[in-house]
Coordinates of C-alpha atoms in Angstrom, one line a residue:
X1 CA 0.0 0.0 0.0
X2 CA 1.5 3.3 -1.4
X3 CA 1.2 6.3 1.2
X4 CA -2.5 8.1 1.1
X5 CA -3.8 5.2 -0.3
X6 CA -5.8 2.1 0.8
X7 CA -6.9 -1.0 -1.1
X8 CA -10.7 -2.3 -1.0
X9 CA -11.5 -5.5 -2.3
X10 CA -14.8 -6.8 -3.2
X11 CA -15.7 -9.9 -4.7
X12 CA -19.3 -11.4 -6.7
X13 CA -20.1 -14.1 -8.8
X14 CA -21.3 -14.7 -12.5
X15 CA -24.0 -17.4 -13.4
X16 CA -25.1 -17.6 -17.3
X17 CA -27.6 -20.2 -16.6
X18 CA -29.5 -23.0 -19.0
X19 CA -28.8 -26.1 -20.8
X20 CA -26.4 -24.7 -23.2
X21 CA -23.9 -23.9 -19.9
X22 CA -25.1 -27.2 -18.5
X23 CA -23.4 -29.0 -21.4
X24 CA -20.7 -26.6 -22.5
X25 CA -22.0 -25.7 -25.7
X26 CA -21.4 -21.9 -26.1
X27 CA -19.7 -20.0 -28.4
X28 CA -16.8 -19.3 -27.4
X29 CA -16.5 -15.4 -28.8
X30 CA -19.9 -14.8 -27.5
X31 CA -19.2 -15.9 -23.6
X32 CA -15.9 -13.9 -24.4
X33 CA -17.7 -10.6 -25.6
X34 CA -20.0 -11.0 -21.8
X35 CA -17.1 -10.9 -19.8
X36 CA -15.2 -8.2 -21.6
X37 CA -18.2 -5.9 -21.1
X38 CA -19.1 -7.0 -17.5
X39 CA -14.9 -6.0 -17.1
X40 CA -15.8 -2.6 -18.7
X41 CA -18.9 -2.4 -16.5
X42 CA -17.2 -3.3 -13.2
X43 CA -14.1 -0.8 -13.9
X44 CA -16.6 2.1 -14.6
X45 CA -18.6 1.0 -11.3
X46 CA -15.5 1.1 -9.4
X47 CA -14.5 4.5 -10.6
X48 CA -18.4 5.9 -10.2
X49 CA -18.4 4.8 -6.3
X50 CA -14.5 5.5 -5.4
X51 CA -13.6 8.3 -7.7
X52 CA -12.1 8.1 -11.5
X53 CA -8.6 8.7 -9.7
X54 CA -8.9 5.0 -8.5
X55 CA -7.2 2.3 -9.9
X56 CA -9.2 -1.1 -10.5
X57 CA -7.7 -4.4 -10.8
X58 CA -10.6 -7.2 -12.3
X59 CA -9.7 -10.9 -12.3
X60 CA -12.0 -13.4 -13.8
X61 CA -12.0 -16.9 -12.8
X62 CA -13.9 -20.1 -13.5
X63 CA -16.1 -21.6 -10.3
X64 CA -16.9 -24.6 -9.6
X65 CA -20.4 -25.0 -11.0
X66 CA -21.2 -24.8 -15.2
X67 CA -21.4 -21.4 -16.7
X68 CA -20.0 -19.7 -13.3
X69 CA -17.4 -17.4 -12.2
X70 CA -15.7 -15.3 -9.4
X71 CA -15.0 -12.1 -10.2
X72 CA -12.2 -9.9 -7.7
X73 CA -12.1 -6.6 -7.5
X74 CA -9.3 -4.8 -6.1
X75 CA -9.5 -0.9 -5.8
X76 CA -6.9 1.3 -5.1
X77 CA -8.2 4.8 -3.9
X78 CA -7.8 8.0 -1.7
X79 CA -7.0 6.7 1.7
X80 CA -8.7 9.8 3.3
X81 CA -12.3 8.9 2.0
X82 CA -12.6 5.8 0.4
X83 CA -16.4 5.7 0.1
X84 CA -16.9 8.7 -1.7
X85 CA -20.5 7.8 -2.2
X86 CA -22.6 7.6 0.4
X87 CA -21.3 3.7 1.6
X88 CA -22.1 2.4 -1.6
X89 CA -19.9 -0.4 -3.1
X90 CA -18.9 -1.1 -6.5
X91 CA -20.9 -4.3 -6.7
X92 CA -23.8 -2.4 -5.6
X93 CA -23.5 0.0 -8.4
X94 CA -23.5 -3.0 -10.8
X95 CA -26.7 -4.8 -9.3
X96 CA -28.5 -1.1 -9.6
X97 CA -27.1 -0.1 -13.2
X98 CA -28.9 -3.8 -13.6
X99 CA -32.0 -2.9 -11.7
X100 CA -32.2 0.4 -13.2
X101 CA -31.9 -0.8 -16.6
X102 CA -34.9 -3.4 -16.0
X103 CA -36.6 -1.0 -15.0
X104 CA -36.0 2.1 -17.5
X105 CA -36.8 -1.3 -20.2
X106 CA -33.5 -0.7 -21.3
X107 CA -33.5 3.2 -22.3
X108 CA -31.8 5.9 -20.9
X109 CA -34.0 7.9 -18.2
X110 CA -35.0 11.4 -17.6
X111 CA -34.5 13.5 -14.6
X112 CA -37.0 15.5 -13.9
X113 CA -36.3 16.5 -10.4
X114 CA -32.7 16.9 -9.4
X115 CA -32.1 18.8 -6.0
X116 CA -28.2 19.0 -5.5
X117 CA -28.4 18.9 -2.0
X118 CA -30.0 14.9 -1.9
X119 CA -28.4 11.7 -3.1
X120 CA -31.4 10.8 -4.8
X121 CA -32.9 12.3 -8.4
X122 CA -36.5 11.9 -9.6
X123 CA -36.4 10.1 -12.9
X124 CA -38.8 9.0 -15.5
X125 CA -38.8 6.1 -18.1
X126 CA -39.7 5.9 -21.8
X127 CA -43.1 4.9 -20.7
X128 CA -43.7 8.1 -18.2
X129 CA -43.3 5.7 -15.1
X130 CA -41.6 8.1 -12.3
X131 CA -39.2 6.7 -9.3
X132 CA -36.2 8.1 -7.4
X133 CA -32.9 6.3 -7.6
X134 CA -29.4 7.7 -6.9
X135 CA -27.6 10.9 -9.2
X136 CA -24.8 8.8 -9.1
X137 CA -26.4 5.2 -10.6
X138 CA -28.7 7.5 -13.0
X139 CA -25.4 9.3 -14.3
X140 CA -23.7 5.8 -14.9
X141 CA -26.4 4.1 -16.6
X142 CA -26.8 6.9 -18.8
X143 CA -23.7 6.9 -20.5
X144 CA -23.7 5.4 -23.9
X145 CA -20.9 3.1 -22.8
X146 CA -22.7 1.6 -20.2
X147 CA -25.4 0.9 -22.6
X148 CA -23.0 -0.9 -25.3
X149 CA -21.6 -3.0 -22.0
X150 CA -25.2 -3.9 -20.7
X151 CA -25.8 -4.8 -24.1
X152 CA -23.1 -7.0 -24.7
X153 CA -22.9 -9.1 -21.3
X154 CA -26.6 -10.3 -22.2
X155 CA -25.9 -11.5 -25.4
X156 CA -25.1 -14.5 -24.2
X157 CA -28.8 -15.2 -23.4
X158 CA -29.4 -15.2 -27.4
X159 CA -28.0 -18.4 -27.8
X160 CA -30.5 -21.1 -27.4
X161 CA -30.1 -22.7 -24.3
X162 CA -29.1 -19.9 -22.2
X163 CA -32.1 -18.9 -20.0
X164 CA -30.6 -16.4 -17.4
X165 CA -27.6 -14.1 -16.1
X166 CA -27.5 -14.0 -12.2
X167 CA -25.1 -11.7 -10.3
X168 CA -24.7 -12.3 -6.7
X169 CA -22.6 -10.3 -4.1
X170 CA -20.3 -12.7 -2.5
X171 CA -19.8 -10.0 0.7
X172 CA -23.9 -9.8 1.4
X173 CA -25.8 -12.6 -0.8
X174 CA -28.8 -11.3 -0.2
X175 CA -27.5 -8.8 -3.0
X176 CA -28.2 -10.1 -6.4
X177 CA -30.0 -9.4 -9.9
X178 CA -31.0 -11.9 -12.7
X179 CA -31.6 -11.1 -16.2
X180 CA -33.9 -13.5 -18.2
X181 CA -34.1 -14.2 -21.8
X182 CA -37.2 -12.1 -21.6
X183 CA -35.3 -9.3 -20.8
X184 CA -32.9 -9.2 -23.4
X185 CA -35.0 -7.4 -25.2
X186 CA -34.7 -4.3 -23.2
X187 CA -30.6 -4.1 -23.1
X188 CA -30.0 -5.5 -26.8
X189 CA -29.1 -2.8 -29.2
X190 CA -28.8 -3.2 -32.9
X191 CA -24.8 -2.6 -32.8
X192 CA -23.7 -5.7 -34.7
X193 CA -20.5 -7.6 -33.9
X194 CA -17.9 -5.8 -31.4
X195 CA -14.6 -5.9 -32.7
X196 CA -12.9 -3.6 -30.7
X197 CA -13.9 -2.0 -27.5
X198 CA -11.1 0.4 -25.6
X199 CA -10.8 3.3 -23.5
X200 CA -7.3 5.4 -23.3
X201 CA -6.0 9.2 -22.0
X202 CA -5.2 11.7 -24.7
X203 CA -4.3 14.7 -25.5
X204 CA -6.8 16.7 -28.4
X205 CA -7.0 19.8 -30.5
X206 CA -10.9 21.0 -30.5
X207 CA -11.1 22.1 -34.2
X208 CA -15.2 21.9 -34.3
X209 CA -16.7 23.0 -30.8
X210 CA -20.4 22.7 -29.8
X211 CA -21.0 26.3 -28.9
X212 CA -24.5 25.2 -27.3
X213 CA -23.4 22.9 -25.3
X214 CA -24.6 20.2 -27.5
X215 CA -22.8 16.4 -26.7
X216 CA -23.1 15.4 -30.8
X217 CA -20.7 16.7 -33.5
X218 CA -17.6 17.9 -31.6
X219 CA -14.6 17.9 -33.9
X220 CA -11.1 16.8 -32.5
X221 CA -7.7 16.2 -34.2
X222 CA -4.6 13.9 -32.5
X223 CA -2.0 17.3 -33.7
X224 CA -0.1 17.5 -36.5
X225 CA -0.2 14.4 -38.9
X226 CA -2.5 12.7 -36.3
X227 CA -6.2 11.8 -37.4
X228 CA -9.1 14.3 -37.0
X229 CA -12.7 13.1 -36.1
X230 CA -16.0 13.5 -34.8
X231 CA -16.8 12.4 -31.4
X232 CA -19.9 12.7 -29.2
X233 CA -18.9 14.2 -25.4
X234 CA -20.4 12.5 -22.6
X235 CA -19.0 14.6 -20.2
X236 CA -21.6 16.3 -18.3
X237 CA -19.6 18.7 -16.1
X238 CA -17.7 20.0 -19.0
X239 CA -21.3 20.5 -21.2
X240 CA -22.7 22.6 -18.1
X241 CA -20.0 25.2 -18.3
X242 CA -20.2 26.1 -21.8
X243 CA -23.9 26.4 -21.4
X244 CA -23.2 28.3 -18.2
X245 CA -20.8 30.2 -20.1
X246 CA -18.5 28.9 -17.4
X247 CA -15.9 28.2 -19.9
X248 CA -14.9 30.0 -23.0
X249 CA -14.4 27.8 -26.1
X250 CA -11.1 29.3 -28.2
X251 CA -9.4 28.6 -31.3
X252 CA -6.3 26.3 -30.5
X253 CA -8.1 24.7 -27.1
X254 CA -6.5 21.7 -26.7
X255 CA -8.2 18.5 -23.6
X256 CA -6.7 15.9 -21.8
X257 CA -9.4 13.7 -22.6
X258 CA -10.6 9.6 -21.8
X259 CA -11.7 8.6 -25.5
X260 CA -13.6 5.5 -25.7
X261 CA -13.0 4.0 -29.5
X262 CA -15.4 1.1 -30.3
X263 CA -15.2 -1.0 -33.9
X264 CA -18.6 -2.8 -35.0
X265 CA -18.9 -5.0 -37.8
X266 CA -22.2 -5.1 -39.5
X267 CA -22.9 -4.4 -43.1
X268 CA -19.5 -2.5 -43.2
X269 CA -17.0 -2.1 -40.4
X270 CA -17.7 0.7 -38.9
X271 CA -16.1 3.3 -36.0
X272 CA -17.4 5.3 -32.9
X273 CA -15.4 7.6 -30.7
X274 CA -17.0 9.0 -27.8
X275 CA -14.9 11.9 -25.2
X276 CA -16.6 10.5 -21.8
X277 CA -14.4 12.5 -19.8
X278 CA -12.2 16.1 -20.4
X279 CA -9.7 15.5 -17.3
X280 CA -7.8 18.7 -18.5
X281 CA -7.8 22.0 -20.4
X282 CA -5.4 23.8 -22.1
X283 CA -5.7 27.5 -23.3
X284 CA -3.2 28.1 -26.3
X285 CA -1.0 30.5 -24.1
X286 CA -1.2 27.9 -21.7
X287 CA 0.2 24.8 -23.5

């Protein structure tokens, strides 16, 4: 343990559940693609509970039942105030992204009453059903990422034989979600194969600025013989001050940025970048 810091360690299980599991006969690249995105899902649970400073270490391993597994998590954070939200726990954050998603049928929610001085937000589904769940868990299953990973770790249950996903918390077991075939329907999105899912820091030149605050059709460019793109910006803090006026949008800003790069393959290969966090400014007298 490095000075300042201290190491929390939680731990829950995996069960993909049906006859297909029973007898061992799943694709491969399929059960592959589920864990990658319950990875990506745990490490952005991790980071929405502890703070995006922490650093998240996820091993996978087989149990001893068909179609189960352990899942570690070890988290590095801020010694001085580990939970930063409210007690919560990274597995927690999981089962309610899981919860919420049931609920919400799969679509991103609305808040409609947000009071920064509670934990909890008034939200309201695509069917105009109303219930209060945490800023923090609403934030986290909004984001486009977590849709793509919700998406991915159920398609498992397409394949026939697979019935159900159950994820228990192995510190309280009371704690647990299952996803049915049935539900499916609301996390599946019409993204065709994943070929490539990743997340890295960079440093970009904003070329094509949203002056309204609008997350779709940023412009960015890697410098100077480097690629330029468009890229949608998830990052709600950063959105706020422009339409606050908060921040002032110049010709030669450059971000540190986390860019989130996904591949599909469907008709055509396609590629999605997506900023879902500006960690860093720099003015051009500042660089």
């Amino acid at each position: 343990m490095d000075n300042g810091t201290t190491t929390i360690y939680e731990s829950f299980s995996i069960e993909f559940g049906g006859k297909a599991f029973d007898q061992c006969k799943v694709p491969a690249a399929a059960l592959a693609q589920s864990l990658l995105a319950l990875d990506g899902l745990a490490r952005k649970s991790c980071e929405a509970v502890y703070g995006s400073d922490c650093q998240t270490e996820v091993e996978i391993q087989a149990d001893s039942s068909q179609g189960s597994f352990i899942v570690d998590l070890s988290i590095e954070c801020d010694e001085e105030d580990p939970l930063i939200n409210g007690g919560s726990t990274a597995v927690r954050m999981i089962l309610g992204v899981i919860n919420l998603g049931k609920w919400a049928y799969g679509k991103k929610v609305k808040v409609i009453e947000d009071d920064p001085f509670v934990v909890y937000v008034q939200i309201e589904n695509d069917k105009g059903e109303v219930s209060y769940f945490g800023r923090v868990l609403v934030n986290l299953y909004n984001l486009t990422s977590t849709q793509s990973q919700l998406s991915r770790l159920t398609q498992t249950l397409e394949i026939e034989g697979a019935d159900t996903i159950k994820i228990v918390s192995l510190d309280e077991p009371s704690e647990l979600e299952t996803i049915t075939k049935e539900e499916r329907q609301f996390f599946r999105q019409e993204e065709g194969i994943v070929l490539t899912d990743n997340e890295t820091d960079v440093i970009l030149e904003v070329i094509g600025p949203m002056l309204n605050g609008s997350p779709k059709g940023w412009r960015f460019s890697e410098g100077e013989g480097g690629l330029e793109f468009t890229a949608s910006v998830e990052d709600d803090e950063f959105l706020r001050k422009i339409i606050r006026r908060e921040l002032s949008l110049v010709s030669g800003m450059s971000i540190r940025a986390s860019v989130r790069t996904v591949q599909r393959k469907t008709v055509r290969t396609t590629t999605e970048r997506t900023i879902t966090e500006v960690k860093e400014i720099f003015l051009p007298d500042a660089k």
